[in-house]
mmCIF file of C-alpha atoms in Angstrom:
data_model
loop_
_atom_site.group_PDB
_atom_site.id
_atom_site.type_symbol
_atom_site.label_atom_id
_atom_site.label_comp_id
_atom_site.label_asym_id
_atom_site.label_seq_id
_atom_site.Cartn_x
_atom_site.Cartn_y
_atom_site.Cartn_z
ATOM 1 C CA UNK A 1 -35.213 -45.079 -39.809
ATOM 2 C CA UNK A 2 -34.512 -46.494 -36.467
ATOM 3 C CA UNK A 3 -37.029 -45.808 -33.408
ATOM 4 C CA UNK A 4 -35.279 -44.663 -30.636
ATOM 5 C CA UNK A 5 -36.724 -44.940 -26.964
ATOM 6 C CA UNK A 6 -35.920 -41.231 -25.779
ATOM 7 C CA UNK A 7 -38.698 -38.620 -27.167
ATOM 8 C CA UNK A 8 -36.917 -35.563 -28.470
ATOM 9 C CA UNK A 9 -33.279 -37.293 -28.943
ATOM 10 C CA UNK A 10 -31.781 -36.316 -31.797
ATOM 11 C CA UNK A 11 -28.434 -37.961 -32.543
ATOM 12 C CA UNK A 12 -26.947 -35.203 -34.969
ATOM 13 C CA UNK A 13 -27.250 -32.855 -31.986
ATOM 14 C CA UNK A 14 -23.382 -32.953 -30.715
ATOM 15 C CA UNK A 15 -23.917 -30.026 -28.298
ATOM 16 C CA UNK A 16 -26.760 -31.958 -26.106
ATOM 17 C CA UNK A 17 -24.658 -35.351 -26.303
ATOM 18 C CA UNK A 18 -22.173 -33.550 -24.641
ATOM 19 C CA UNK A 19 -23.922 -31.993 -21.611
ATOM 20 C CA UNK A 20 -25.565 -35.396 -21.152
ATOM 21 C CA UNK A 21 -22.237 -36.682 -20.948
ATOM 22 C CA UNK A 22 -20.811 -33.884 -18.413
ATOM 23 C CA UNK A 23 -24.237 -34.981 -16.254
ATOM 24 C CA UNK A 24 -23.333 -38.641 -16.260
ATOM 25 C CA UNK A 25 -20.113 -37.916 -14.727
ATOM 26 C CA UNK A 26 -21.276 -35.776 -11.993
ATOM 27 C CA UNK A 27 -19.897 -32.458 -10.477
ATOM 28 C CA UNK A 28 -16.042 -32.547 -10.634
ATOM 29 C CA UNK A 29 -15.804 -30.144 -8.412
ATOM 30 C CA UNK A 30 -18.175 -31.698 -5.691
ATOM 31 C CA UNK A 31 -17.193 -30.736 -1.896
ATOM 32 C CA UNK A 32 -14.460 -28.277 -2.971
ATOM 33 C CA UNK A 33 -16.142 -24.992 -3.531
ATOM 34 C CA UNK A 34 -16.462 -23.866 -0.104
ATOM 35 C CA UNK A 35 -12.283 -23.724 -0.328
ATOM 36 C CA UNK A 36 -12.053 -21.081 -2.954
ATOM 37 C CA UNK A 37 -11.584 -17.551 -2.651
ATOM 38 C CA UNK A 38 -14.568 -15.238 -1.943
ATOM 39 C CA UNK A 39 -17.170 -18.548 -1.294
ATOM 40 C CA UNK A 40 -19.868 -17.741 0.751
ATOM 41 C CA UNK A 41 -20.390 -21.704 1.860
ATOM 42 C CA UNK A 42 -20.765 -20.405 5.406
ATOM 43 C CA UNK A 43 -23.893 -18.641 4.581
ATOM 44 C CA UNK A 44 -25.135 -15.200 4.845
ATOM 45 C CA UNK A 45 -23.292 -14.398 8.316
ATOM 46 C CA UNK A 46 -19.957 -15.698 7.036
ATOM 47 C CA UNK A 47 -19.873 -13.352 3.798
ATOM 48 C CA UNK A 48 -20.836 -10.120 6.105
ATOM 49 C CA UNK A 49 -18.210 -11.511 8.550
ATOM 50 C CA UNK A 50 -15.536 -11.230 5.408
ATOM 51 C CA UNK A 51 -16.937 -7.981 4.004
ATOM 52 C CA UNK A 52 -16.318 -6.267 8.093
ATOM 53 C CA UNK A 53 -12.376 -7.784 8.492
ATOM 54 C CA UNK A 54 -11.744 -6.519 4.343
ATOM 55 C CA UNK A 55 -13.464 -3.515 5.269
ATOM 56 C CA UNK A 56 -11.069 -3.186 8.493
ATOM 57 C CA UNK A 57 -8.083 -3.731 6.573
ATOM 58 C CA UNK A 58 -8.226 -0.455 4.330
ATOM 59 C CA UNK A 59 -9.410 1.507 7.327
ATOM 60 C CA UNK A 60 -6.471 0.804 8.957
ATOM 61 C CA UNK A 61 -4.147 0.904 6.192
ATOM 62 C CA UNK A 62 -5.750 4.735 5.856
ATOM 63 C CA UNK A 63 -4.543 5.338 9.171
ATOM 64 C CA UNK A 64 -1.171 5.373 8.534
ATOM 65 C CA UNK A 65 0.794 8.771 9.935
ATOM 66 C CA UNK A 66 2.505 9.526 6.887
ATOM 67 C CA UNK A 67 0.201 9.364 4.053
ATOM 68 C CA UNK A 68 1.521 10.582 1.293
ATOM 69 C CA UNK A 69 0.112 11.155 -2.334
ATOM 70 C CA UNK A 70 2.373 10.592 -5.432
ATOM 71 C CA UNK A 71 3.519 14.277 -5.809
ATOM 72 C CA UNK A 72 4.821 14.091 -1.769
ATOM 73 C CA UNK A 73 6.351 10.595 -2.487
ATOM 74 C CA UNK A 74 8.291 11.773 -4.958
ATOM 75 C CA UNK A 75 9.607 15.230 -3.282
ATOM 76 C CA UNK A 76 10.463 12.647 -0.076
ATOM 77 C CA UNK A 77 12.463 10.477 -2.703
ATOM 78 C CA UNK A 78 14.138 13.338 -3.994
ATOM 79 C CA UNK A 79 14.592 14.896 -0.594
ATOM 80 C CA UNK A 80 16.261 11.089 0.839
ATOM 81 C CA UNK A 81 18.260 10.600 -2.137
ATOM 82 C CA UNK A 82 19.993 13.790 -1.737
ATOM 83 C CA UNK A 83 20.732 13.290 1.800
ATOM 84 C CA UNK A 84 22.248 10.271 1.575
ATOM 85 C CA UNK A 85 24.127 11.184 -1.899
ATOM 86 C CA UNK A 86 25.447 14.278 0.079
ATOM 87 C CA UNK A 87 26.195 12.450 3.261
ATOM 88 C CA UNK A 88 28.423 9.808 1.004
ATOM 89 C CA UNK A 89 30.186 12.921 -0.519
ATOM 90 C CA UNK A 90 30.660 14.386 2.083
ATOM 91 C CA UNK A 91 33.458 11.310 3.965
ATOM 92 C CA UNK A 92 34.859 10.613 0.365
ATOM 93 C CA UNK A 93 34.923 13.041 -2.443
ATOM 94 C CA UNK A 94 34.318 15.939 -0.988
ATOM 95 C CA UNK A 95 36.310 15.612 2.786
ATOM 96 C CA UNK A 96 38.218 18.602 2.422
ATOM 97 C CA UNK A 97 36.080 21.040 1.024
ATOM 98 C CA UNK A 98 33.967 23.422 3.592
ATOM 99 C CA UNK A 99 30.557 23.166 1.780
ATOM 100 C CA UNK A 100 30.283 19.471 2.487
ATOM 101 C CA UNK A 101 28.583 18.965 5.480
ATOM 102 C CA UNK A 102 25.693 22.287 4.513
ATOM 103 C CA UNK A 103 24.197 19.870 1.948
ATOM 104 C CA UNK A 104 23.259 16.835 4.122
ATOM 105 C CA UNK A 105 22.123 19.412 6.993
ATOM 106 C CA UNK A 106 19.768 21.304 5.143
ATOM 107 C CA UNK A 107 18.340 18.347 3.196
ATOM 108 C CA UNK A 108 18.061 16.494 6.371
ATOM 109 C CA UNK A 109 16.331 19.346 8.014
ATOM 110 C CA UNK A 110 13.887 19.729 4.951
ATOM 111 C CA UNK A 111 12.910 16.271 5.359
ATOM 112 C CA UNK A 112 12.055 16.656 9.137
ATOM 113 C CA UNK A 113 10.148 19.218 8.488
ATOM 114 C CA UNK A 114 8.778 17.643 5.295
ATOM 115 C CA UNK A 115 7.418 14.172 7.345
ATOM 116 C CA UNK A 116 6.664 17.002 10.236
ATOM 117 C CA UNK A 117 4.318 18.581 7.499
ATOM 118 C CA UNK A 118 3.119 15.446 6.238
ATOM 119 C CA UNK A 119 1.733 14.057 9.753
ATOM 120 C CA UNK A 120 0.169 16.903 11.001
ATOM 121 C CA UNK A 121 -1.958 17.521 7.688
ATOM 122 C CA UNK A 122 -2.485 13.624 6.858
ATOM 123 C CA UNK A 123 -2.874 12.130 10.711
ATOM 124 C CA UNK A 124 -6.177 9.990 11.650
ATOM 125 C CA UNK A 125 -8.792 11.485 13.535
ATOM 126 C CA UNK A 126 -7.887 9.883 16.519
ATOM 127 C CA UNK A 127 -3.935 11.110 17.160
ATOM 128 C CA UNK A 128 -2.173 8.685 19.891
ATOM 129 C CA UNK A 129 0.193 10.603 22.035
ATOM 130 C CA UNK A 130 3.229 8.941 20.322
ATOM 131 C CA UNK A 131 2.039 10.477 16.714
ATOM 132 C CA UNK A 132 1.882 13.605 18.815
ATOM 133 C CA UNK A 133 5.570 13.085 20.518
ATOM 134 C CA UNK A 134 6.774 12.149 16.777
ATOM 135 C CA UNK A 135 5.874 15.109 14.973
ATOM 136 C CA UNK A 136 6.894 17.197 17.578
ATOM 137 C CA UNK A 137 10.233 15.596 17.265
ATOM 138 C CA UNK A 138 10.269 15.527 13.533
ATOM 139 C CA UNK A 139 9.142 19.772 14.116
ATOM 140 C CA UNK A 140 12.088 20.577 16.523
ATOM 141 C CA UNK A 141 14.657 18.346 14.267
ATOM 142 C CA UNK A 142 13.521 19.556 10.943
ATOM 143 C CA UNK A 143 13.872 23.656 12.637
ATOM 144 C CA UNK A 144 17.894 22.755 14.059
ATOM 145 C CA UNK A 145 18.700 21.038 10.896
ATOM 146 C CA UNK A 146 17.671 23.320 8.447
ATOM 147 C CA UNK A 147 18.629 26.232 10.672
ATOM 148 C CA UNK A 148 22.280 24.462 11.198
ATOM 149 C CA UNK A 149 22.512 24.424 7.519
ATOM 150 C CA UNK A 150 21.293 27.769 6.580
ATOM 151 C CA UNK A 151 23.970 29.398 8.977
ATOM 152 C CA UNK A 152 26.479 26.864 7.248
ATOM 153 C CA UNK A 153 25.332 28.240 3.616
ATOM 154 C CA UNK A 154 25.588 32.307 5.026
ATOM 155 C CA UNK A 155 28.780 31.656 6.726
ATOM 156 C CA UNK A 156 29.889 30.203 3.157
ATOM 157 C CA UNK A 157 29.111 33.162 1.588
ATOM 158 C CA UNK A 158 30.013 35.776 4.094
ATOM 159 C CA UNK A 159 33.710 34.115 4.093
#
């Protein structure tokens, strides 16, 4: 058998041949991890710099006005879809007929008062004085519309 110069080299041993080979060719990747995604080349300061600004970025998205969970999404979807399905009726199908224009008032006028609802329960802690002068916009149209409509719905049945 063959003397080899390396002490504990064992030439049926495919798995060590191979990291000895990825050695000898050096890091592939040399100079280019500080470009990926979620590297912390910058050091300590850098990586709590990233943490504050991701951090900032959901606290902000949380302050949105109308936060709404699933079960409100879908009642607004509902609530939009009919208003614009009865609004579309109303010029084309239904022109003629005197319960037309009821339907888009009084869903328009729940929706007001829905996003009304919405913004006063979901709003930031801090409110700005134009979330203030929108839900008290959203209040006042969401109490004509839905009024308008109701009277438009008795009337109906009265005549």
């Amino acid at each position: 058998m063959a003397k080899t110069k390396y002490k504990g080299y064992n030439p049926a041993d495919t798995a060590q041949q191979q990291e000895n080979i990825r050695k000898a060719k050096g890091n592939p990747n040399k100079n280019i991890h500080h470009k990926k995604n979620g590297s912390n080349y910058g050091g300590y300061a850098s990586a709590v710099k990233k943490q504050e600004e991701r951090r900032a970025r959901t606290e902000k998205k949380r302050e949105s006005i109308f936060d709404m969970n699933r079960t409100q999404r879908i009642v607004f979807g509902v609530l939009i879809t009919l208003a614009v399905a009865g609004m579309i009726l109303t010029y084309t199908v239904f022109k003629d007929s005197p319960a037309a224009p009821v339907i888009p008032s009084l869903t328009l006028g729940l929706m007001s008062g829905f996003l009304a609802y919405i913004g006063y329960t979901n709003r930031a802690k801090r409110s700005t004085t134009f979330q203030t002068i929108l839900m008290v916009v959203l209040a006042i149209l969401g109490v004509v519309y839905t009024t308008t409509g109701v009277i438009g719905l008795i009337n109906l049945l009265n005549g």
